[in-house]
Tab-separated table of C-alpha atoms in Angstrom:
chain	number	residue	atom	x	y	z
H	1	UNK	CA	-21.046	0.287	-16.753
H	2	UNK	CA	-19.246	-1.848	-14.250
H	3	UNK	CA	-20.203	-5.517	-14.760
H	4	UNK	CA	-18.536	-6.494	-11.501
H	5	UNK	CA	-20.994	-4.443	-9.484
H	6	UNK	CA	-23.396	-6.753	-7.658
H	7	UNK	CA	-25.583	-4.260	-5.867
H	8	UNK	CA	-28.449	-5.043	-8.242
H	9	UNK	CA	-27.983	-8.773	-7.680
H	10	UNK	CA	-28.239	-8.289	-3.904
H	11	UNK	CA	-31.371	-6.155	-4.260
H	12	UNK	CA	-33.036	-8.694	-6.579
H	13	UNK	CA	-32.243	-11.428	-4.077
H	14	UNK	CA	-34.180	-9.450	-1.465
H	15	UNK	CA	-37.081	-8.931	-3.881
H	16	UNK	CA	-37.450	-12.688	-4.463
H	17	UNK	CA	-39.166	-12.938	-1.094
H	18	UNK	CA	-42.313	-11.409	-2.604
H	19	UNK	CA	-41.829	-11.608	-6.381
H	20	UNK	CA	-41.441	-14.719	-8.523
H	21	UNK	CA	-37.754	-15.128	-9.469
H	22	UNK	CA	-38.720	-16.006	-13.055
H	23	UNK	CA	-40.530	-12.683	-13.365
H	24	UNK	CA	-37.554	-10.779	-11.992
H	25	UNK	CA	-35.193	-12.531	-14.382
H	26	UNK	CA	-37.409	-11.661	-17.333
H	27	UNK	CA	-37.263	-7.935	-16.619
H	28	UNK	CA	-33.849	-7.509	-14.981
H	29	UNK	CA	-31.636	-10.082	-16.717
H	30	UNK	CA	-30.012	-7.469	-18.966
H	31	UNK	CA	-30.141	-4.561	-16.509
H	32	UNK	CA	-26.837	-3.419	-15.023
H	33	UNK	CA	-25.455	-0.795	-12.681
H	34	UNK	CA	-23.911	2.304	-14.219
H	35	UNK	CA	-22.963	4.079	-10.997
H	36	UNK	CA	-23.914	4.567	-7.373
H	37	UNK	CA	-23.246	8.174	-6.355
H	38	UNK	CA	-24.652	9.759	-3.223
H	39	UNK	CA	-28.014	8.149	-2.581
H	40	UNK	CA	-28.798	7.505	-6.251
H	41	UNK	CA	-28.350	4.197	-8.050
H	42	UNK	CA	-28.287	4.478	-11.839
H	43	UNK	CA	-29.289	1.381	-13.822
H	44	UNK	CA	-28.949	0.752	-17.535
H	45	UNK	CA	-31.681	-1.181	-19.388
H	46	UNK	CA	-31.618	-2.026	-23.116
H	47	UNK	CA	-34.782	-0.221	-24.278
H	48	UNK	CA	-37.566	2.181	-23.335
H	49	UNK	CA	-40.147	-0.600	-23.043
H	50	UNK	CA	-38.295	-2.344	-20.216
H	51	UNK	CA	-37.562	1.011	-18.638
H	52	UNK	CA	-41.294	1.818	-18.481
H	53	UNK	CA	-42.269	-1.601	-17.075
H	54	UNK	CA	-39.625	-1.471	-14.348
H	55	UNK	CA	-40.621	2.078	-13.410
H	56	UNK	CA	-44.326	1.235	-13.128
H	57	UNK	CA	-44.268	-2.304	-11.717
H	58	UNK	CA	-40.977	-2.815	-9.884
H	59	UNK	CA	-39.719	0.558	-8.682
H	60	UNK	CA	-41.392	0.363	-5.257
H	61	UNK	CA	-40.147	-3.145	-4.321
H	62	UNK	CA	-36.699	-2.306	-5.739
H	63	UNK	CA	-36.311	0.817	-3.585
H	64	UNK	CA	-37.664	-1.112	-0.579
H	65	UNK	CA	-34.995	-3.800	-1.112
H	66	UNK	CA	-32.271	-1.159	-1.398
H	67	UNK	CA	-33.550	0.510	1.769
H	68	UNK	CA	-33.243	-2.780	3.620
H	69	UNK	CA	-29.828	-3.468	2.143
H	70	UNK	CA	-28.273	-0.071	2.896
H	71	UNK	CA	-30.435	1.071	5.804
H	72	UNK	CA	-31.193	4.329	3.998
H	73	UNK	CA	-33.420	5.792	1.284
H	74	UNK	CA	-31.918	5.117	-2.154
H	75	UNK	CA	-33.164	6.739	-5.337
H	76	UNK	CA	-33.144	4.752	-8.587
H	77	UNK	CA	-32.653	6.248	-12.061
H	78	UNK	CA	-33.105	4.160	-15.231
H	79	UNK	CA	-31.232	4.966	-18.414
H	80	UNK	CA	-31.080	3.518	-21.935
H	81	UNK	CA	-28.728	3.936	-24.887
H	82	UNK	CA	-24.983	3.427	-25.315
H	83	UNK	CA	-22.674	3.687	-22.288
H	84	UNK	CA	-18.966	3.108	-21.895
H	85	UNK	CA	-17.381	0.372	-19.819
H	86	UNK	CA	-14.416	1.816	-17.885
H	87	UNK	CA	-13.378	-1.597	-16.535
H	88	UNK	CA	-12.349	-2.378	-12.992
H	89	UNK	CA	-11.422	0.062	-10.257
H	90	UNK	CA	-8.854	-0.234	-7.467
H	91	UNK	CA	-8.825	1.764	-4.244
H	92	UNK	CA	-5.902	2.047	-1.850
H	93	UNK	CA	-3.480	-0.036	-3.928
H	94	UNK	CA	-0.241	1.412	-5.234
H	95	UNK	CA	1.103	-0.741	-8.090
H	96	UNK	CA	4.243	-2.463	-6.837
H	97	UNK	CA	6.018	-5.134	-8.871
H	98	UNK	CA	7.899	-6.244	-5.763
H	99	UNK	CA	4.775	-7.364	-3.892
H	100	UNK	CA	3.940	-10.360	-6.058
H	101	UNK	CA	3.895	-14.096	-5.477
H	102	UNK	CA	7.078	-14.417	-7.536
H	103	UNK	CA	8.950	-12.238	-5.047
H	104	UNK	CA	7.550	-13.870	-1.920
H	105	UNK	CA	10.166	-16.174	-0.373
H	106	UNK	CA	8.396	-19.331	0.787
H	107	UNK	CA	9.642	-21.329	3.775
H	108	UNK	CA	8.272	-23.582	6.482
H	109	UNK	CA	7.126	-20.561	8.470
H	110	UNK	CA	4.811	-19.155	5.795
H	111	UNK	CA	4.107	-21.837	3.199
H	112	UNK	CA	0.563	-22.500	4.434
H	113	UNK	CA	-0.390	-18.811	4.302
H	114	UNK	CA	1.254	-18.518	0.883
H	115	UNK	CA	-0.649	-21.538	-0.464
H	116	UNK	CA	-3.943	-20.209	0.917
H	117	UNK	CA	-3.354	-16.760	-0.576
H	118	UNK	CA	-2.449	-18.250	-3.960
H	119	UNK	CA	-5.602	-20.386	-3.933
H	120	UNK	CA	-7.772	-17.346	-3.163
H	121	UNK	CA	-6.054	-15.336	-5.901
H	122	UNK	CA	-6.739	-17.987	-8.516
H	123	UNK	CA	-10.247	-18.925	-7.319
H	124	UNK	CA	-11.714	-15.932	-5.454
H	125	UNK	CA	-14.698	-16.606	-3.169
H	126	UNK	CA	-14.845	-20.290	-4.068
H	127	UNK	CA	-13.210	-22.004	-1.109
H	128	UNK	CA	-11.640	-19.783	1.545
H	129	UNK	CA	-13.866	-16.825	2.331
H	130	UNK	CA	-12.872	-14.970	4.326
H	131	UNK	CA	-9.147	-15.667	4.360
H	132	UNK	CA	-7.710	-14.452	7.662
H	133	UNK	CA	-3.897	-14.163	7.738
H	134	UNK	CA	-2.270	-13.386	11.075
H	135	UNK	CA	1.233	-12.962	12.428
H	136	UNK	CA	3.676	-10.430	13.826
H	137	UNK	CA	4.507	-7.210	12.015
H	138	UNK	CA	7.045	-7.396	9.214
H	139	UNK	CA	6.527	-11.020	8.160
H	140	UNK	CA	4.823	-10.503	4.784
H	141	UNK	CA	1.081	-10.206	5.416
H	142	UNK	CA	0.749	-7.015	3.360
H	143	UNK	CA	2.912	-8.569	0.650
H	144	UNK	CA	0.384	-11.397	0.310
H	145	UNK	CA	-2.546	-8.959	0.113
H	146	UNK	CA	-0.883	-7.113	-2.758
H	147	UNK	CA	0.005	-10.395	-4.458
H	148	UNK	CA	-3.617	-11.565	-4.297
H	149	UNK	CA	-4.788	-8.267	-5.767
H	150	UNK	CA	-2.248	-8.461	-8.607
H	151	UNK	CA	-3.386	-11.924	-9.709
H	152	UNK	CA	-7.084	-11.092	-9.471
H	153	UNK	CA	-6.593	-7.839	-11.376
H	154	UNK	CA	-4.887	-9.800	-14.150
H	155	UNK	CA	-7.488	-12.583	-14.278
H	156	UNK	CA	-10.539	-10.372	-13.651
H	157	UNK	CA	-9.795	-6.889	-15.058
H	158	UNK	CA	-13.360	-5.697	-14.425
H	159	UNK	CA	-13.218	-6.376	-10.660
H	160	UNK	CA	-13.628	-3.584	-8.140
H	161	UNK	CA	-10.754	-4.067	-5.650
H	162	UNK	CA	-10.435	-2.207	-2.363
H	163	UNK	CA	-7.432	-2.276	-0.034
H	164	UNK	CA	-7.584	-0.412	3.272
H	165	UNK	CA	-5.945	-0.528	6.668
H	166	UNK	CA	-8.227	-1.164	9.642
H	167	UNK	CA	-7.324	2.189	11.190
H	168	UNK	CA	-8.044	4.039	7.919
H	169	UNK	CA	-11.390	2.239	7.599
H	170	UNK	CA	-12.328	3.645	11.020
H	171	UNK	CA	-11.102	7.149	10.183
H	172	UNK	CA	-12.977	7.109	6.880
H	173	UNK	CA	-16.185	6.151	8.653
H	174	UNK	CA	-15.715	8.933	11.211
H	175	UNK	CA	-15.280	11.417	8.360
H	176	UNK	CA	-18.364	10.097	6.587
H	177	UNK	CA	-20.435	10.480	9.767
H	178	UNK	CA	-19.203	14.038	10.304
H	179	UNK	CA	-20.021	14.971	6.704
H	180	UNK	CA	-23.360	13.168	6.677
H	181	UNK	CA	-22.127	10.953	3.857
H	182	UNK	CA	-22.370	7.460	5.362
H	183	UNK	CA	-24.309	6.164	2.355
H	184	UNK	CA	-21.388	6.775	-0.010
H	185	UNK	CA	-19.114	5.032	2.500
H	186	UNK	CA	-21.394	1.992	2.538
H	187	UNK	CA	-21.757	1.956	-1.215
H	188	UNK	CA	-17.992	2.057	-1.765
H	189	UNK	CA	-17.268	-1.006	0.381
H	190	UNK	CA	-20.407	-3.066	-0.203
H	191	UNK	CA	-19.940	-2.940	-3.973
H	192	UNK	CA	-16.428	-4.434	-3.885
H	193	UNK	CA	-15.550	-7.664	-5.673
H	194	UNK	CA	-12.412	-8.063	-3.558
H	195	UNK	CA	-12.025	-6.431	-0.146
H	196	UNK	CA	-8.581	-6.480	1.475
H	197	UNK	CA	-8.277	-5.112	5.013
H	198	UNK	CA	-4.853	-4.908	6.636
H	199	UNK	CA	-4.581	-4.897	10.450
H	200	UNK	CA	-8.263	-5.564	11.046
H	201	UNK	CA	-7.542	-5.661	14.815
H	202	UNK	CA	-7.738	-1.850	14.813
H	203	UNK	CA	-11.535	-1.934	14.521
H	204	UNK	CA	-11.746	-3.767	17.862
H	205	UNK	CA	-13.301	-1.727	20.648
H	206	UNK	CA	-14.912	0.688	18.179
H	207	UNK	CA	-18.621	-0.107	18.296
H	208	UNK	CA	-19.840	1.967	15.322
H	209	UNK	CA	-16.992	0.758	13.125
H	210	UNK	CA	-17.699	-2.874	13.990
H	211	UNK	CA	-21.400	-2.345	13.305
H	212	UNK	CA	-20.690	-0.942	9.832
H	213	UNK	CA	-18.155	-3.620	9.016
H	214	UNK	CA	-20.506	-6.336	10.240
H	215	UNK	CA	-23.101	-5.340	7.629
H	216	UNK	CA	-20.468	-4.805	4.939
H	217	UNK	CA	-19.034	-8.256	5.619
H	218	UNK	CA	-22.478	-9.870	5.429
H	219	UNK	CA	-23.362	-8.094	2.180
H	220	UNK	CA	-20.131	-9.161	0.465
H	221	UNK	CA	-20.189	-12.694	1.833
H	222	UNK	CA	-23.781	-13.277	0.719
H	223	UNK	CA	-22.924	-11.886	-2.719
H	224	UNK	CA	-20.010	-14.356	-2.923
H	225	UNK	CA	-17.332	-11.670	-2.994
H	226	UNK	CA	-13.846	-12.425	-1.666
H	227	UNK	CA	-12.746	-10.945	1.678
H	228	UNK	CA	-9.137	-11.134	2.903
H	229	UNK	CA	-8.131	-9.843	6.336
H	230	UNK	CA	-4.842	-9.605	8.198
H	231	UNK	CA	-4.143	-9.164	11.892
H	232	UNK	CA	-1.323	-9.433	14.386
H	233	UNK	CA	-3.222	-12.199	16.224
H	234	UNK	CA	-6.012	-14.742	15.593
H	235	UNK	CA	-9.640	-13.562	16.014
H	236	UNK	CA	-10.165	-15.288	19.357
H	237	UNK	CA	-7.283	-13.290	20.875
H	238	UNK	CA	-8.558	-9.856	19.791
H	239	UNK	CA	-10.049	-9.079	23.177
H	240	UNK	CA	-12.317	-6.136	22.337
H	241	UNK	CA	-13.621	-7.605	19.089
H	242	UNK	CA	-17.309	-8.503	19.206
H	243	UNK	CA	-18.091	-12.227	19.285
H	244	UNK	CA	-20.219	-12.008	16.134
H	245	UNK	CA	-17.191	-10.593	14.278
H	246	UNK	CA	-14.861	-13.299	15.646
H	247	UNK	CA	-17.315	-15.951	14.459
H	248	UNK	CA	-17.468	-14.529	10.941
H	249	UNK	CA	-13.719	-14.171	10.681
H	250	UNK	CA	-13.445	-17.886	11.445
H	251	UNK	CA	-16.004	-18.915	8.792
H	252	UNK	CA	-13.326	-19.298	6.139
H	253	UNK	CA	-9.675	-20.158	6.685
H	254	UNK	CA	-7.198	-18.977	9.329
H	255	UNK	CA	-3.568	-18.969	8.186
H	256	UNK	CA	-0.678	-17.892	10.381
H	257	UNK	CA	2.756	-16.608	9.414
H	258	UNK	CA	5.598	-17.333	11.813
H	259	UNK	CA	9.041	-15.684	11.906
H	260	UNK	CA	11.238	-17.204	9.171
H	261	UNK	CA	13.618	-20.022	10.035
H	262	UNK	CA	17.339	-19.760	9.379
H	263	UNK	CA	17.246	-21.206	5.859
H	264	UNK	CA	14.398	-18.922	4.840
H	265	UNK	CA	16.210	-15.892	6.273
H	266	UNK	CA	19.253	-16.802	4.184
H	267	UNK	CA	17.108	-17.024	1.060
H	268	UNK	CA	15.383	-13.707	1.794
H	269	UNK	CA	18.698	-11.884	2.282
H	270	UNK	CA	20.158	-13.253	-0.954
H	271	UNK	CA	16.971	-12.449	-2.893
H	272	UNK	CA	16.835	-8.862	-1.567
H	273	UNK	CA	20.495	-8.305	-2.456
H	274	UNK	CA	20.032	-9.734	-5.930
H	275	UNK	CA	16.982	-7.541	-6.519
H	276	UNK	CA	18.907	-4.324	-5.863
H	277	UNK	CA	21.849	-5.475	-7.940
H	278	UNK	CA	24.713	-6.673	-5.774
H	279	UNK	CA	26.081	-9.811	-4.163
H	280	UNK	CA	26.821	-10.339	-0.494
H	281	UNK	CA	29.687	-12.563	0.658
H	282	UNK	CA	28.459	-15.803	2.287
H	283	UNK	CA	29.845	-14.840	5.701
H	284	UNK	CA	27.879	-11.556	5.607
H	285	UNK	CA	24.667	-13.345	4.664
H	286	UNK	CA	25.306	-15.749	7.517
H	287	UNK	CA	25.841	-13.088	10.184
H	288	UNK	CA	22.676	-11.225	9.165
H	289	UNK	CA	20.615	-14.426	9.230
H	290	UNK	CA	22.038	-15.428	12.613
H	291	UNK	CA	21.468	-12.008	14.204
H	292	UNK	CA	18.041	-10.951	12.909
H	293	UNK	CA	15.392	-13.571	13.597
H	294	UNK	CA	11.864	-12.232	13.533
H	295	UNK	CA	11.348	-9.454	11.010
H	296	UNK	CA	11.629	-9.612	7.235
H	297	UNK	CA	11.642	-5.815	7.024
H	298	UNK	CA	14.776	-5.698	9.152
H	299	UNK	CA	16.480	-8.184	6.844
H	300	UNK	CA	15.642	-6.044	3.828
H	301	UNK	CA	16.604	-2.838	5.627
H	302	UNK	CA	19.986	-4.271	6.564
H	303	UNK	CA	20.722	-5.305	2.979
H	304	UNK	CA	19.861	-1.809	1.727
H	305	UNK	CA	21.942	-0.204	4.489
H	306	UNK	CA	24.973	-2.290	3.554
H	307	UNK	CA	24.570	-1.318	-0.094
H	308	UNK	CA	24.339	2.380	0.836
H	309	UNK	CA	27.433	2.251	3.043
H	310	UNK	CA	29.332	0.394	0.300
H	311	UNK	CA	28.294	2.691	-2.574
H	312	UNK	CA	28.271	6.045	-0.811
H	313	UNK	CA	31.059	5.601	1.728
H	314	UNK	CA	33.153	3.211	-0.403
H	315	UNK	CA	33.436	0.727	2.462
H	316	UNK	CA	34.251	-2.919	1.884
H	317	UNK	CA	31.430	-5.388	2.495
H	318	UNK	CA	32.678	-7.199	5.571
H	319	UNK	CA	31.205	-8.836	8.643
H	320	UNK	CA	32.109	-5.690	10.609
H	321	UNK	CA	30.151	-3.518	8.164
H	322	UNK	CA	27.232	-5.938	8.347
H	323	UNK	CA	27.178	-5.748	12.146
H	324	UNK	CA	27.162	-1.956	11.985
H	325	UNK	CA	24.273	-1.970	9.521
H	326	UNK	CA	22.358	-4.464	11.654
H	327	UNK	CA	22.661	-2.302	14.768
H	328	UNK	CA	21.621	0.860	12.920
H	329	UNK	CA	18.575	-0.787	11.354
H	330	UNK	CA	17.577	-2.552	14.537
H	331	UNK	CA	18.035	0.615	16.558
H	332	UNK	CA	15.928	2.773	14.222
H	333	UNK	CA	13.148	0.170	14.115
H	334	UNK	CA	13.100	-0.476	17.835
H	335	UNK	CA	13.540	3.051	19.193
H	336	UNK	CA	9.809	3.685	19.413
H	337	UNK	CA	8.574	0.095	19.273
H	338	UNK	CA	6.513	-0.719	22.389
H	339	UNK	CA	8.135	-3.353	24.590
H	340	UNK	CA	7.187	-4.601	28.068
H	341	UNK	CA	10.008	-2.619	29.776
H	342	UNK	CA	8.979	0.595	28.005
H	343	UNK	CA	5.324	0.029	28.852
H	344	UNK	CA	6.142	-0.720	32.478
H	345	UNK	CA	8.234	2.444	32.749
H	346	UNK	CA	5.500	4.582	31.194
H	347	UNK	CA	2.873	3.175	33.569
H	348	UNK	CA	5.197	3.555	36.569
H	349	UNK	CA	5.884	7.199	35.698
H	350	UNK	CA	2.198	7.941	35.167
H	351	UNK	CA	1.173	6.489	38.532
H	352	UNK	CA	4.349	7.681	40.303
H	353	UNK	CA	5.315	4.267	41.607
H	354	UNK	CA	8.431	2.119	40.993
H	355	UNK	CA	8.413	-0.520	38.250
H	356	UNK	CA	9.434	-3.049	40.919
H	357	UNK	CA	6.176	-2.378	42.722
H	358	UNK	CA	4.103	-3.077	39.599
H	359	UNK	CA	5.737	-6.450	38.952
H	360	UNK	CA	6.085	-7.295	42.644
H	361	UNK	CA	3.793	-9.202	44.968
H	362	UNK	CA	2.024	-6.263	46.633
H	363	UNK	CA	-1.755	-6.214	46.182
H	364	UNK	CA	-2.546	-2.796	47.602
H	365	UNK	CA	-5.119	-0.602	45.876
H	366	UNK	CA	-2.505	1.812	44.568
H	367	UNK	CA	-0.654	-1.097	42.912
H	368	UNK	CA	-3.390	-3.311	41.488
H	369	UNK	CA	-4.749	-0.882	38.892
H	370	UNK	CA	-1.326	0.145	37.494
H	371	UNK	CA	-0.426	-3.544	37.247
H	372	UNK	CA	-3.666	-4.380	35.400
H	373	UNK	CA	-3.235	-1.375	33.100
H	374	UNK	CA	0.323	-2.470	32.295
H	375	UNK	CA	-0.839	-6.017	31.486
H	376	UNK	CA	-3.581	-4.614	29.245
H	377	UNK	CA	-1.153	-2.381	27.359
H	378	UNK	CA	1.410	-5.147	26.879
H	379	UNK	CA	-1.329	-7.280	25.326
H	380	UNK	CA	-2.584	-4.451	23.121
H	381	UNK	CA	0.745	-3.031	21.973
H	382	UNK	CA	2.939	-6.110	21.609
H	383	UNK	CA	2.695	-9.633	20.220
H	384	UNK	CA	3.190	-11.234	23.644
H	385	UNK	CA	0.879	-14.147	24.412
H	386	UNK	CA	-0.934	-14.455	27.748
H	387	UNK	CA	1.660	-16.901	29.187
H	388	UNK	CA	4.496	-14.603	28.033
H	389	UNK	CA	2.857	-11.626	29.734
H	390	UNK	CA	2.467	-13.774	32.830
H	391	UNK	CA	6.224	-14.327	32.931
H	392	UNK	CA	6.852	-10.558	32.774
H	393	UNK	CA	4.614	-10.010	35.814
H	394	UNK	CA	5.327	-13.337	37.565
H	395	UNK	CA	1.667	-14.327	37.298
H	396	UNK	CA	-0.193	-17.150	35.584
H	397	UNK	CA	-2.076	-16.531	32.346
H	398	UNK	CA	-5.508	-16.698	34.018
H	399	UNK	CA	-4.585	-13.749	36.243
H	400	UNK	CA	-3.389	-11.873	33.158
H	401	UNK	CA	-6.609	-12.580	31.284
H	402	UNK	CA	-8.708	-11.429	34.276
H	403	UNK	CA	-6.729	-8.167	34.448
H	404	UNK	CA	-7.033	-7.508	30.722
H	405	UNK	CA	-10.783	-8.127	30.728
H	406	UNK	CA	-11.253	-5.887	33.778
H	407	UNK	CA	-9.443	-2.941	32.188
H	408	UNK	CA	-11.248	-3.548	28.904
H	409	UNK	CA	-14.605	-3.337	30.694
H	410	UNK	CA	-13.539	-0.202	32.557
H	411	UNK	CA	-12.416	1.416	29.307
H	412	UNK	CA	-15.825	0.828	27.757
H	413	UNK	CA	-17.707	2.227	30.740
H	414	UNK	CA	-15.392	4.936	32.003
H	415	UNK	CA	-14.220	7.948	30.022
H	416	UNK	CA	-11.582	8.463	32.714
H	417	UNK	CA	-9.990	5.046	32.092
H	418	UNK	CA	-10.213	5.552	28.336
H	419	UNK	CA	-8.382	8.852	28.745
H	420	UNK	CA	-5.675	7.276	30.914
H	421	UNK	CA	-5.033	4.556	28.330
H	422	UNK	CA	-4.949	7.004	25.418
H	423	UNK	CA	-2.435	9.170	27.278
H	424	UNK	CA	-0.230	6.195	28.104
H	425	UNK	CA	-0.363	4.840	24.542
H	426	UNK	CA	0.602	8.258	23.179
H	427	UNK	CA	3.495	8.521	25.652
H	428	UNK	CA	4.751	5.050	24.753
H	429	UNK	CA	4.625	5.633	20.984
H	430	UNK	CA	6.303	9.030	21.260
H	431	UNK	CA	8.974	7.758	23.607
H	432	UNK	CA	7.805	10.123	26.374
H	433	UNK	CA	8.115	7.604	29.174
């Protein structure tokens, strides 16, 4: 029996529309969910008398409530007798002692997000639901998700915790549809006590995925279950996200994480070095902090690279060694990272026109679409804001927004445009410019 499972609570809430709540409490107060497998919900009741009453008087309204809740026919099986309690369940989380609040370096750039995450961890679903954390890649959003899960697992060992990336959520739904197993998919997510979704922006533009998540979100929110989401941008800037989803994401608390300031970078470097068992000279810490500004992962990668060069190649830890490690880490991270120049080159090659023509002043038909496509891809594949994209193309942000919306509409209504964008995105990620 899993006492954290609230599917019965949600069904009883639906049944209160036609049945006196006092009556429902009398017969269901000590009923609990054993499991939900396939399209069958198994409930445990304390004795045969209650089992018989529920079967004869309440089975029809109960199945009707479940049908409304899950948009499918759900069978109900009642059982009595002794059953074991296996405790809580976690999906998608790999235990990692490093991703805790104790190991999260707090600075001016992230202290609000850290405080919000800590509050949610200690008081789930009481104040900030959903919690929406946004910021560029590599700044600690996933770290905070894991930290929240660790605290809640410790304080609420019976909780059902699910962590999933937005892209994996979509792929899992596609698989469920292909296998005719959507009900199990719904049951898995709608029975969570804590749902953590990383990179939620990946469900944007995917109508069926947004539809499923919309109902999952509503079910969990109404059942007072905690939802935590991360994204590379705030909801209002996720262009192909439905308005009803943007509204719900803003119901709780939005918390941004900015690139760490110099002092925080210094602290992160020293903490990472200490964790793997060696000390960096102050001048080496300084050069790393001064060179790498926007990505915590790069800071950590540089520290580990220096340690490897020192231990394996027996090289002294100097500023020169640090600079070499920085360039190697930065080069490996950025080789396939989409940037405006790479996107422009890919679009120019695809349409067989010069990059200068795309960013120039010409407004001919053979230039306008490539330019709009390039603006759309820069917005989708990088963290550039609308004004920053405008600077790349020497346009104002309203022109950029118009172009992005136009391509977005074309992608929804034209399989040809969708195919062009998919090809370009694949070329950019693979470095085939």
